[in-house]
């Protein structure tokens, strides 16, 4: 689409699964808005994205090597620092962008100059790329701010954001929930948020990959972020939710994931599976 801003896409990878990464890159190269670059920020691992990138041979795909011990926050900051464009889109190496994602998000930024962070709803897919649910999010700024006191109301792999808005506040910090921490910090600083109603990202859930230590760290970090950024603004309902989250620390990880899905995911709308084939 002509007239839309160019986009830098940040894709951090570590030991990427070739089939998933191929699917992710194919979804990016198939966008209706073609004015973009993709920065693949690779941490050291047993497998590299280099052979696949060489095979694809698209000059918009740039491979960056992460320096030192890897972390998602560090990889994303390295990508943002190297980004050539003001609009930056995020995606992970096992997710899939719908063909109109970049165009629809860039159009919203063109229409709303004060917007800083724009997410979308998610289609949930399994390990075999089969869609089985979707997750909506609050759409408008004030609703998102209210939701932040209870949960992360912006799906990071679906995000498009303004580079300057992130850098002005110091960017991602090392954290288990570095995206949620950044959103809350940006919200407290007056940055503007929105979500598109349409699910423009297929988010992959690996049901066999839930690790007890990481899940526990995520819950504890979520509680810390709420206390640090919202503190006295937390209402009775917000604090009750925090008590529920503390109780999750006592449960097996797979049960926690099942409860999370029951609470947050909704059945796919009729006809959605056919449109996603």
XYZ file of N, CA and C in Angstrom:
831
model
N 0.850 -1.192 0.000
C 0.000 0.000 0.000
C 0.883 1.239 0.000
N 0.592 2.194 -0.834
C 1.399 3.395 -0.936
C 0.991 4.387 0.132
N 1.932 5.266 0.502
C 1.646 6.325 1.444
C 1.795 5.953 2.895
N 2.000 4.691 3.228
C 2.171 4.268 4.609
C 3.646 4.303 4.983
N 3.911 4.509 6.266
C 5.288 4.605 6.748
C 6.009 3.270 6.613
N 7.315 3.346 6.397
C 8.155 2.148 6.398
C 8.257 1.604 7.823
N 8.531 0.309 7.937
C 8.488 -0.385 9.227
C 9.773 -1.180 9.422
N 10.281 -1.176 10.646
C 11.345 -2.091 11.059
C 10.721 -3.182 11.920
N 11.012 -4.432 11.604
C 10.456 -5.573 12.336
C 11.573 -6.197 13.167
N 11.335 -6.401 14.461
C 12.319 -6.997 15.358
C 11.906 -8.436 15.647
N 12.796 -9.374 15.321
C 12.524 -10.804 15.482
C 13.695 -11.446 16.231
N 13.610 -11.578 17.564
C 14.680 -12.234 18.313
C 14.571 -13.755 18.206
N 15.698 -14.430 18.021
C 15.691 -15.891 17.932
C 16.867 -16.455 18.724
N 16.669 -17.656 19.265
C 17.744 -18.410 19.884
C 17.482 -19.879 19.608
N 18.399 -20.520 18.906
C 18.232 -21.922 18.529
C 16.881 -22.132 17.843
N 16.599 -21.401 16.766
C 15.255 -21.408 16.166
C 14.877 -22.755 15.555
N 13.615 -23.127 15.712
C 13.079 -24.317 15.057
C 12.829 -23.957 13.589
N 13.511 -24.621 12.638
C 13.481 -24.165 11.241
C 12.086 -24.075 10.641
N 11.220 -25.042 10.929
C 9.885 -25.017 10.347
C 9.069 -23.831 10.818
N 9.122 -23.556 12.121
C 8.388 -22.414 12.658
C 8.949 -21.100 12.121
N 10.280 -20.978 12.091
C 10.884 -19.732 11.617
C 10.563 -19.491 10.148
N 10.564 -20.551 9.364
C 10.204 -20.407 7.950
C 8.774 -19.876 7.819
N 7.874 -20.407 8.641
C 6.474 -19.970 8.604
C 6.350 -18.499 9.015
N 7.105 -18.108 10.048
C 7.094 -16.710 10.486
C 7.588 -15.783 9.385
N 8.741 -16.110 8.798
C 9.322 -15.247 7.764
C 8.440 -15.194 6.523
N 7.819 -16.320 6.174
C 6.913 -16.323 5.017
C 5.742 -15.375 5.252
N 5.256 -15.330 6.494
C 4.134 -14.430 6.789
C 4.558 -12.965 6.703
N 5.808 -12.673 7.025
C 6.301 -11.296 6.915
C 6.515 -10.907 5.459
N 7.122 -11.799 4.699
C 7.391 -11.492 3.291
C 6.105 -11.430 2.477
N 5.023 -12.007 3.000
C 3.742 -11.985 2.304
C 2.830 -10.837 2.699
N 3.346 -9.841 3.420
C 2.522 -8.713 3.848
C 2.043 -7.881 2.656
N 0.855 -7.317 2.783
C 0.351 -6.432 1.728
C 1.111 -5.112 1.708
N 1.632 -4.687 2.850
C 2.492 -3.495 2.931
C 3.936 -3.980 2.912
N 4.658 -3.690 1.845
C 5.955 -4.309 1.599
C 7.152 -3.424 1.951
N 6.918 -2.236 2.470
C 8.026 -1.330 2.783
C 8.493 -1.582 4.212
N 9.377 -2.567 4.375
C 9.844 -2.920 5.713
C 11.217 -3.577 5.645
N 11.857 -3.650 6.799
C 13.057 -4.448 7.010
C 12.782 -5.376 8.188
N 13.439 -6.536 8.201
C 13.309 -7.472 9.313
C 14.688 -7.660 9.934
N 14.816 -7.345 11.212
C 16.065 -7.520 11.930
C 15.950 -8.765 12.792
N 16.621 -9.843 12.370
C 16.637 -11.088 13.121
C 17.807 -11.010 14.085
N 17.527 -10.891 15.374
C 18.576 -10.756 16.386
C 18.785 -12.133 17.005
N 19.934 -12.730 16.706
C 20.170 -14.136 17.046
C 21.126 -14.270 18.219
N 20.666 -14.969 19.262
C 21.535 -15.324 20.376
C 22.270 -16.617 20.033
N 23.461 -16.846 20.600
C 24.203 -18.079 20.311
C 23.389 -19.313 20.682
N 23.431 -20.318 19.827
C 22.694 -21.554 20.055
C 23.183 -22.651 19.137
N 22.564 -23.821 19.227
C 22.974 -24.953 18.399
C 22.599 -24.756 16.942
N 21.492 -24.038 16.695
C 21.034 -23.813 15.323
C 21.039 -22.323 15.023
N 21.234 -22.010 13.749
C 21.269 -20.612 13.323
C 20.209 -20.365 12.264
N 19.752 -19.127 12.199
C 18.813 -18.724 11.148
C 19.513 -18.462 9.826
N 20.841 -18.404 9.830
C 21.590 -17.995 8.638
C 21.287 -18.838 7.401
N 21.262 -20.187 7.472
C 20.982 -20.964 6.254
C 19.620 -20.645 5.643
N 18.601 -20.457 6.476
C 17.272 -20.139 5.958
C 17.265 -18.756 5.314
N 17.918 -17.797 5.927
C 17.967 -16.450 5.356
C 18.715 -16.447 4.028
N 19.776 -17.230 3.952
C 20.514 -17.330 2.690
C 19.638 -17.961 1.611
N 18.872 -18.968 1.995
C 17.968 -19.619 1.040
C 16.902 -18.644 0.541
N 16.334 -17.855 1.444
C 15.278 -16.921 1.050
C 15.828 -15.781 0.197
N 17.025 -15.331 0.500
C 17.705 -14.361 -0.348
C 17.018 -13.015 -0.479
N 16.289 -12.592 0.550
C 15.615 -11.291 0.493
C 16.473 -10.258 1.223
N 16.886 -9.190 0.556
C 17.781 -8.213 1.198
C 17.156 -7.481 2.379
N 15.845 -7.567 2.543
C 15.204 -6.913 3.690
C 15.422 -7.686 4.979
N 15.899 -8.926 4.886
C 16.147 -9.755 6.060
C 17.585 -9.544 6.516
N 17.772 -8.946 7.684
C 19.101 -8.633 8.207
C 19.359 -9.456 9.471
N 20.475 -10.190 9.486
C 20.826 -11.021 10.636
C 21.806 -10.264 11.530
N 21.422 -10.078 12.792
C 22.286 -9.458 13.793
C 22.639 -10.503 14.838
N 23.871 -10.487 15.318
C 24.310 -11.443 16.333
C 24.328 -10.756 17.692
N 23.568 -11.322 18.605
C 23.508 -10.749 19.947
C 24.853 -10.915 20.637
N 25.292 -9.863 21.295
C 26.579 -9.879 21.966
C 26.411 -10.293 23.428
N 27.228 -11.253 23.880
C 27.190 -11.668 25.273
C 26.022 -12.588 25.569
N 25.740 -12.828 26.876
C 24.633 -13.704 27.267
C 23.303 -13.198 26.718
N 22.514 -14.113 26.212
C 21.276 -13.722 25.547
C 20.139 -13.449 26.515
N 19.287 -12.508 26.152
C 18.021 -12.271 26.844
C 17.099 -11.590 25.855
N 15.795 -11.780 26.036
C 14.839 -11.180 25.117
C 14.904 -9.658 25.182
N 15.036 -9.115 26.390
C 15.106 -7.658 26.520
C 16.311 -7.104 25.778
N 17.454 -7.758 25.935
C 18.678 -7.294 25.280
C 18.561 -7.402 23.769
N 18.009 -8.515 23.281
C 17.855 -8.702 21.833
C 16.936 -7.641 21.242
N 15.853 -7.351 21.923
C 14.913 -6.349 21.406
C 15.533 -4.957 21.404
N 16.297 -4.632 22.439
C 16.942 -3.326 22.469
C 18.004 -3.211 21.383
N 18.722 -4.292 21.122
C 19.701 -4.264 20.036
C 19.002 -4.048 18.699
N 17.878 -4.722 18.509
C 17.124 -4.542 17.273
C 16.598 -3.129 17.120
N 16.051 -2.571 18.200
C 15.526 -1.206 18.133
C 16.647 -0.215 17.828
N 17.815 -0.428 18.439
C 18.940 0.477 18.189
C 19.363 0.457 16.725
N 19.239 -0.702 16.075
C 19.647 -0.848 14.672
C 18.526 -0.491 13.699
N 17.310 -0.323 14.208
C 16.156 -0.087 13.329
C 16.312 1.219 12.559
N 16.014 1.167 11.273
C 16.145 2.339 10.409
C 14.882 3.196 10.392
N 13.778 2.641 10.885
C 12.499 3.332 10.747
C 11.898 3.638 12.115
N 11.025 4.645 12.161
C 10.416 5.079 13.414
C 9.345 4.103 13.900
N 8.599 3.495 12.981
C 7.616 2.486 13.377
C 8.300 1.130 13.462
N 8.141 0.471 14.610
C 8.795 -0.810 14.866
C 7.730 -1.841 15.213
N 7.743 -2.965 14.501
C 6.817 -4.069 14.767
C 7.569 -5.208 15.444
N 6.904 -5.891 16.356
C 7.485 -7.024 17.063
C 6.827 -8.322 16.608
N 7.614 -9.388 16.623
C 7.072 -10.724 16.383
C 8.076 -11.724 16.936
N 7.615 -12.905 17.319
C 8.493 -13.973 17.784
C 8.666 -15.019 16.690
N 9.680 -15.866 16.861
C 10.089 -16.774 15.802
C 9.238 -18.006 15.621
N 8.090 -18.081 16.300
C 7.175 -19.199 16.064
C 5.747 -18.715 15.845
N 5.572 -17.408 15.691
C 4.247 -16.838 15.455
C 4.078 -16.461 13.986
N 2.845 -16.153 13.594
C 2.521 -15.907 12.185
C 1.706 -14.624 12.087
N 2.150 -13.704 11.232
C 1.425 -12.450 11.016
C 0.433 -12.607 9.876
N -0.794 -12.140 10.088
C -1.756 -12.115 8.991
C -1.280 -11.125 7.929
N -1.683 -11.356 6.681
C -1.125 -10.605 5.554
C -1.360 -9.102 5.658
N -2.441 -8.689 6.277
C -2.745 -7.266 6.365
C -2.271 -6.589 7.629
N -1.502 -7.303 8.446
C -1.134 -6.741 9.754
C -0.402 -5.406 9.630
N 0.699 -5.362 8.886
C 1.502 -4.136 8.828
C 0.700 -2.972 8.253
N -0.073 -3.240 7.208
C -0.847 -2.169 6.572
C -1.878 -1.596 7.537
N -2.589 -2.460 8.254
C -3.646 -1.982 9.146
C -3.079 -1.248 10.352
N -1.954 -1.727 10.869
C -1.361 -1.027 12.003
C -0.742 0.307 11.571
N -0.018 0.302 10.444
C 0.580 1.553 9.962
C -0.494 2.585 9.626
N -1.629 2.127 9.105
C -2.731 3.039 8.802
C -3.274 3.684 10.075
N -3.394 2.903 11.148
C -3.878 3.462 12.420
C -2.903 4.517 12.949
N -1.613 4.275 12.828
C -0.642 5.278 13.259
C -0.748 6.545 12.417
N -1.002 6.386 11.121
C -1.157 7.559 10.253
C -2.377 8.380 10.652
N -3.427 7.704 11.097
C -4.667 8.383 11.481
C -4.609 8.967 12.886
N -3.710 8.471 13.720
C -3.663 8.867 15.132
C -2.224 9.217 15.510
N -1.772 10.419 15.214
C -0.369 10.791 15.440
C 0.085 10.680 16.893
N -0.845 10.778 17.849
C -0.473 10.704 19.252
C -0.327 9.296 19.790
N -0.578 8.298 18.968
C -0.514 6.905 19.406
C 0.940 6.455 19.528
N 1.248 5.682 20.578
C 2.614 5.197 20.796
C 2.752 3.688 20.664
N 1.745 2.927 21.114
C 1.809 1.461 21.103
C 0.472 0.925 20.618
N 0.520 0.026 19.628
C -0.705 -0.543 19.048
C -0.576 -2.056 18.950
N -1.435 -2.763 19.679
C -1.486 -4.215 19.590
C -2.702 -4.670 18.808
N -2.906 -5.980 18.763
C -4.072 -6.554 18.100
C -4.575 -7.733 18.927
N -5.767 -8.205 18.587
C -6.242 -9.476 19.134
C -5.391 -10.610 18.560
N -5.504 -11.799 19.168
C -4.704 -12.950 18.761
C -5.589 -14.109 18.326
N -5.162 -14.808 17.288
C -5.656 -16.153 17.014
C -4.666 -17.120 17.648
N -5.144 -18.057 18.442
C -4.268 -19.001 19.131
C -4.125 -20.259 18.279
N -2.874 -20.665 18.038
C -2.603 -21.882 17.265
C -1.785 -22.849 18.117
N -1.838 -24.128 17.732
C -1.090 -25.136 18.476
C 0.253 -25.424 17.801
N 0.928 -26.469 18.277
C 2.249 -26.809 17.752
C 2.217 -27.148 16.270
N 1.053 -27.562 15.766
C 0.908 -27.933 14.356
C 0.256 -26.831 13.524
N 0.225 -25.623 14.064
C -0.308 -24.432 13.378
C -1.818 -24.460 13.201
N -2.506 -25.312 13.964
C -3.968 -25.364 13.894
C -4.572 -24.317 14.822
N -5.445 -23.440 14.311
C -6.109 -22.455 15.173
C -7.174 -23.128 16.031
N -7.246 -22.765 17.315
C -8.258 -23.380 18.172
C -8.950 -22.387 19.108
N -8.486 -21.141 19.152
C -9.128 -20.150 20.025
C -8.671 -18.761 19.589
N -9.257 -17.756 20.222
C -8.747 -16.406 19.998
C -8.781 -15.642 21.301
N -7.967 -14.596 21.376
C -7.929 -13.782 22.589
C -8.127 -12.316 22.237
N -9.240 -11.732 22.686
C -9.460 -10.290 22.503
C -8.793 -9.500 23.625
N -8.594 -8.224 23.376
C -8.030 -7.307 24.368
C -8.843 -6.016 24.370
N -8.804 -5.248 25.457
C -9.479 -3.943 25.448
C -8.923 -3.068 24.335
N -9.790 -2.253 23.733
C -9.422 -1.543 22.505
C -8.864 -0.147 22.739
N -9.440 0.600 23.646
C -9.111 2.016 23.777
C -8.209 2.292 24.980
N -7.573 3.439 24.939
C -6.506 3.779 25.884
C -6.936 3.637 27.341
N -8.039 4.252 27.729
C -8.435 4.227 29.136
C -8.766 2.818 29.614
N -9.404 2.035 28.757
C -9.711 0.645 29.120
C -8.429 -0.166 29.287
N -7.442 0.099 28.450
C -6.158 -0.598 28.552
C -5.450 -0.221 29.850
N -5.466 1.064 30.206
C -4.847 1.492 31.462
C -5.494 0.801 32.656
N -6.821 0.701 32.660
C -7.498 0.014 33.769
C -7.090 -1.455 33.810
N -6.980 -2.067 32.645
C -6.623 -3.485 32.582
C -5.202 -3.736 33.059
N -4.285 -2.794 32.812
C -2.891 -2.976 33.222
C -2.762 -3.235 34.720
N -3.694 -2.762 35.518
C -3.628 -2.999 36.963
C -3.904 -4.467 37.303
N -4.427 -5.209 36.310
C -4.751 -6.620 36.557
C -3.959 -7.582 35.678
N -3.691 -7.177 34.441
C -2.989 -8.099 33.534
C -2.359 -7.310 32.397
N -1.536 -7.997 31.625
C -0.879 -7.386 30.470
C -1.884 -7.307 29.329
N -2.355 -6.109 29.030
C -3.441 -5.918 28.062
C -2.945 -5.609 26.656
N -1.649 -5.799 26.401
C -1.064 -5.618 25.074
C -0.259 -6.867 24.754
N -0.615 -7.575 23.693
C 0.094 -8.802 23.305
C 1.377 -8.430 22.567
N 2.509 -8.654 23.197
C 3.773 -8.137 22.664
C 4.082 -8.572 21.238
N 3.909 -9.843 20.846
C 4.266 -10.210 19.465
C 3.387 -9.557 18.408
N 2.275 -8.957 18.824
C 1.383 -8.282 17.875
C 1.662 -6.790 17.774
N 2.597 -6.283 18.545
C 2.750 -4.843 18.748
C 3.433 -4.147 17.577
N 2.970 -2.925 17.296
C 3.718 -1.936 16.532
C 3.821 -0.707 17.427
N 5.009 -0.100 17.471
C 5.232 1.016 18.385
C 6.130 2.064 17.750
N 6.150 3.219 18.385
C 7.048 4.284 17.952
C 8.396 4.113 18.658
N 9.449 4.020 17.878
C 10.795 3.802 18.413
C 11.159 4.845 19.455
N 10.898 6.110 19.158
C 11.286 7.187 20.072
C 10.588 7.067 21.418
N 9.330 6.634 21.416
C 8.571 6.533 22.665
C 9.187 5.510 23.608
N 9.767 4.451 23.046
C 10.425 3.425 23.857
C 11.788 3.911 24.336
N 12.580 4.474 23.442
C 13.934 4.893 23.799
C 13.931 6.026 24.815
N 12.955 6.916 24.738
C 12.895 8.043 25.681
C 12.765 7.578 27.127
N 12.201 6.383 27.330
C 12.005 5.861 28.686
C 12.996 4.757 29.032
N 14.029 4.585 28.210
C 15.070 3.619 28.530
C 14.854 2.229 27.989
N 13.734 1.991 27.317
C 13.510 0.708 26.659
C 13.229 -0.434 27.615
N 13.412 -1.652 27.100
C 13.157 -2.862 27.880
C 14.213 -3.024 28.968
N 13.777 -3.447 30.135
C 14.678 -3.810 31.218
C 14.704 -5.321 31.349
N 15.804 -5.848 31.850
C 15.895 -7.298 32.030
C 14.863 -7.742 33.060
N 13.970 -8.606 32.638
C 12.852 -9.017 33.483
C 12.211 -10.240 32.844
N 11.585 -11.078 33.650
C 10.830 -12.196 33.078
C 9.653 -11.684 32.261
N 9.065 -10.588 32.683
C 7.923 -9.971 31.992
C 8.316 -8.582 31.510
N 9.377 -8.513 30.692
C 9.927 -7.211 30.307
C 8.950 -6.368 29.502
N 8.060 -7.011 28.740
C 7.090 -6.236 27.964
C 6.055 -5.576 28.887
N 5.499 -6.339 29.816
C 4.510 -5.796 30.753
C 5.112 -4.658 31.576
N 6.358 -4.833 32.009
C 7.022 -3.780 32.782
C 7.170 -2.512 31.954
N 7.560 -2.662 30.679
C 7.715 -1.495 29.808
C 6.381 -0.805 29.572
N 5.326 -1.584 29.312
C 4.014 -0.964 29.073
C 3.567 -0.161 30.296
N 3.745 -0.734 31.485
C 3.313 -0.025 32.696
C 4.131 1.244 32.895
N 5.422 1.176 32.629
C 6.263 2.371 32.753
C 5.844 3.437 31.746
N 5.548 3.015 30.522
C 5.098 3.959 29.498
C 3.739 4.549 29.859
N 2.859 3.714 30.403
C 1.530 4.200 30.792
C 1.638 5.273 31.868
N 2.493 5.054 32.859
C 2.659 6.032 33.929
C 3.277 7.330 33.415
N 4.004 7.242 32.290
C 4.636 8.428 31.699
C 3.729 9.127 30.691
N 2.496 8.630 30.529
C 1.536 9.313 29.671
C 1.537 8.892 28.217
N 2.197 7.788 27.878
C 2.176 7.312 26.500
C 0.808 6.714 26.175
N 0.457 6.716 24.892
C -0.887 6.325 24.448
C -0.882 4.911 23.873
N -1.928 4.138 24.232
C -2.062 2.745 23.819
C -3.382 2.522 23.093
N -3.411 1.490 22.245
C -4.653 1.028 21.619
C -4.446 -0.407 21.159
N -5.546 -1.108 20.939
C -5.545 -2.436 20.323
C -6.532 -2.446 19.169
N -6.199 -3.153 18.113
C -7.142 -3.402 17.034
C -7.991 -4.612 17.391
N -9.267 -4.544 17.068
C -10.182 -5.637 17.386
C -9.843 -6.912 16.611
N -9.361 -6.748 15.387
C -9.110 -7.884 14.506
C -7.877 -8.669 14.961
N -7.950 -10.010 14.986
C -6.761 -10.803 15.311
C -5.796 -10.832 14.120
N -4.702 -10.100 14.220
C -3.747 -9.971 13.118
C -2.466 -10.745 13.366
N -2.455 -11.553 14.435
C -1.309 -12.413 14.719
C -1.803 -13.775 15.170
N -1.175 -14.817 14.646
C -1.426 -16.179 15.128
C -0.341 -16.502 16.152
N -0.770 -16.632 17.387
C 0.142 -16.818 18.514
C 0.193 -18.301 18.874
N 1.401 -18.852 18.883
C 1.550 -20.293 19.089
C 1.758 -20.615 20.571
N 0.959 -21.529 21.077
C 1.123 -22.034 22.434
C 1.651 -23.454 22.361
N 2.762 -23.691 23.064
C 3.372 -25.019 23.136
C 2.948 -25.649 24.463
N 2.003 -26.535 24.420
C 1.438 -27.056 25.662
C 2.414 -27.931 26.437
N 3.382 -28.512 25.772
C 4.333 -29.361 26.482
C 5.549 -28.624 26.983
N 5.594 -27.305 26.829
C 6.825 -26.563 27.093
C 6.762 -25.696 28.347
N 5.748 -25.870 29.170
C 5.633 -25.042 30.363
C 6.628 -25.509 31.417
N 7.579 -24.663 31.781
C 8.599 -25.014 32.756
C 8.252 -24.385 34.104
N 8.329 -25.189 35.166
C 7.901 -24.755 36.489
C 8.661 -23.522 36.952
N 9.981 -23.511 36.777
C 10.780 -22.399 37.276
C 10.425 -21.100 36.562
N 10.279 -21.156 35.239
C 9.970 -19.941 34.487
C 8.558 -19.445 34.816
N 7.599 -20.362 34.937
C 6.233 -19.947 35.254
C 6.180 -19.262 36.613
N 6.865 -19.829 37.585
C 6.901 -19.226 38.917
C 7.529 -17.832 38.854
N 8.623 -17.712 38.099
C 9.286 -16.410 37.967
C 8.368 -15.389 37.304
N 7.576 -15.826 36.322
C 6.663 -14.914 35.630
C 5.579 -14.395 36.568
N 5.023 -15.290 37.383
C 3.981 -14.871 38.326
C 4.546 -13.884 39.344
N 5.715 -14.194 39.891
C 6.324 -13.304 40.874
C 6.668 -11.949 40.266
N 7.142 -11.956 39.024
C 7.498 -10.699 38.369
C 6.254 -9.867 38.068
N 5.173 -10.532 37.674
C 3.911 -9.826 37.439
C 3.441 -9.115 38.707
N 3.518 -9.800 39.833
C 3.112 -9.196 41.106
C 4.009 -8.012 41.466
N 5.309 -8.161 41.235
C 6.241 -7.065 41.529
C 5.940 -5.836 40.677
N 5.670 -6.055 39.390
C 5.391 -4.945 38.472
C 4.136 -4.190 38.909
N 3.113 -4.915 39.309
C 1.883 -4.258 39.768
C 2.148 -3.395 40.999
N 2.885 -3.938 41.947
C 3.185 -3.165 43.158
C 4.029 -1.935 42.822
N 5.020 -2.118 41.963
C 5.962 -1.039 41.657
C 5.303 0.099 40.889
N 4.447 -0.239 39.909
C 3.937 0.795 39.012
C 2.544 1.296 39.377
N 1.752 0.469 40.081
C 0.367 0.881 40.333
C 0.084 1.101 41.816
N 0.795 0.405 42.692
C 0.775 0.665 44.124
C -0.558 1.092 44.696
N -0.625 2.354 45.114
C -1.813 2.889 45.785
C -3.023 2.975 44.872
N -2.833 2.866 43.549
C -3.961 2.934 42.614
C -4.719 1.616 42.519
N -4.178 0.562 43.104
C -4.825 -0.748 43.024
C -6.102 -0.756 43.852
N -7.203 -1.170 43.212
C -8.471 -1.267 43.910
C -8.646 -2.619 44.572
N -9.792 -2.803 45.211
C -10.064 -4.053 45.915
C -10.042 -5.231 44.948
N -10.677 -5.066 43.771
C -10.678 -6.142 42.791
C -9.291 -6.459 42.274
N -8.467 -5.421 42.097
C -7.092 -5.628 41.644
C -6.302 -6.434 42.672
N -6.474 -6.097 43.937
C -5.732 -6.786 44.994
C -6.225 -8.222 45.170
N -7.514 -8.434 44.968
C -8.032 -9.799 45.041
C -7.429 -10.659 43.932
N -7.279 -10.069 42.746
C -6.645 -10.817 41.656
C -5.197 -11.166 42.016
N -4.504 -10.266 42.668
C -3.131 -10.559 43.074
C -3.086 -11.726 44.058
N -4.071 -11.806 44.950
C -4.141 -12.951 45.859
C -4.343 -14.247 45.081
N -5.197 -14.198 44.067
C -5.410 -15.380 43.231
C -4.123 -15.785 42.516
N -3.379 -14.789 42.049
C -2.124 -15.096 41.356
C -1.099 -15.713 42.302
N -1.071 -15.251 43.538
C -0.171 -15.875 44.515
C -0.557 -17.333 44.748
N -1.848 -17.609 44.742
C -2.307 -18.987 44.939
C -1.861 -19.894 43.803
N -1.688 -19.330 42.598
C -1.237 -20.132 41.463
C 0.153 -20.711 41.686
N 0.946 -20.081 42.546
C 2.293 -20.579 42.823
C 2.267 -21.965 43.453
N 1.130 -22.352 44.015
C 1.009 -23.648 44.682
C 0.579 -24.759 43.731
N 0.204 -24.407 42.497
C -0.367 -25.381 41.565
C 0.665 -25.859 40.550
N 0.465 -27.063 39.978
C 1.354 -27.552 38.914
C 1.273 -26.647 37.682
N 2.377 -26.447 36.969
C 2.389 -25.532 35.818
C 1.336 -25.850 34.765
N 1.119 -27.121 34.470
C 0.144 -27.456 33.426
C -1.269 -27.072 33.847
N -1.562 -27.200 35.120
C -2.880 -26.784 35.607
C -3.010 -25.264 35.530
N -1.939 -24.550 35.837
C -1.961 -23.085 35.738
C -2.233 -22.662 34.303
N -1.560 -23.307 33.340
C -1.783 -22.977 31.935
C -3.225 -23.261 31.532
N -3.784 -24.377 32.008
C -5.162 -24.721 31.675
C -6.130 -23.678 32.245
N -5.900 -23.266 33.465
C -6.750 -22.240 34.072
C -6.623 -20.908 33.336
N -5.398 -20.574 32.921
C -5.175 -19.333 32.172
C -5.950 -19.350 30.858
N -5.904 -20.466 30.152
C -6.624 -20.560 28.881
C -8.131 -20.461 29.097
N -8.637 -21.116 30.132
C -10.072 -21.057 30.401
C -10.523 -19.632 30.712
N -9.659 -18.866 31.335
C -10.022 -17.515 31.768
C -9.883 -16.486 30.653
N -8.936 -16.688 29.737
C -8.604 -15.623 28.777
C -8.988 -15.919 27.338
N -9.083 -17.196 26.951
C -9.323 -17.522 25.548
C -10.809 -17.724 25.281
N -11.211 -17.429 24.053
C -12.590 -17.600 23.620
C -12.626 -18.490 22.384
N -13.763 -19.173 22.153
C -13.872 -20.003 20.945
C -13.724 -19.153 19.691
N -13.166 -19.744 18.652
C -13.056 -19.042 17.378
C -14.441 -18.710 16.837
N -14.619 -17.514 16.285
C -15.900 -17.191 15.644
C -16.204 -18.163 14.515
N -17.473 -18.394 14.262
C -17.883 -19.309 13.199
C -17.287 -18.871 11.863
N -16.671 -19.820 11.169
C -16.069 -19.529 9.872
C -14.634 -19.064 9.946
N -14.106 -18.838 11.168
C -12.746 -18.312 11.288
C -11.713 -19.317 10.813
N -11.919 -20.593 11.112
C -10.934 -21.601 10.710
C -10.774 -21.639 9.198
N -11.872 -21.533 8.485
C -11.797 -21.564 7.025
C -11.010 -20.375 6.491
N -11.185 -19.208 7.103
C -10.491 -18.012 6.622
C -9.014 -18.046 6.940
N -8.592 -18.899 7.890
C -7.191 -18.958 8.288
C -6.410 -20.022 7.541
N -7.061 -20.793 6.705
C -6.362 -21.845 5.975
C -5.511 -21.243 4.871
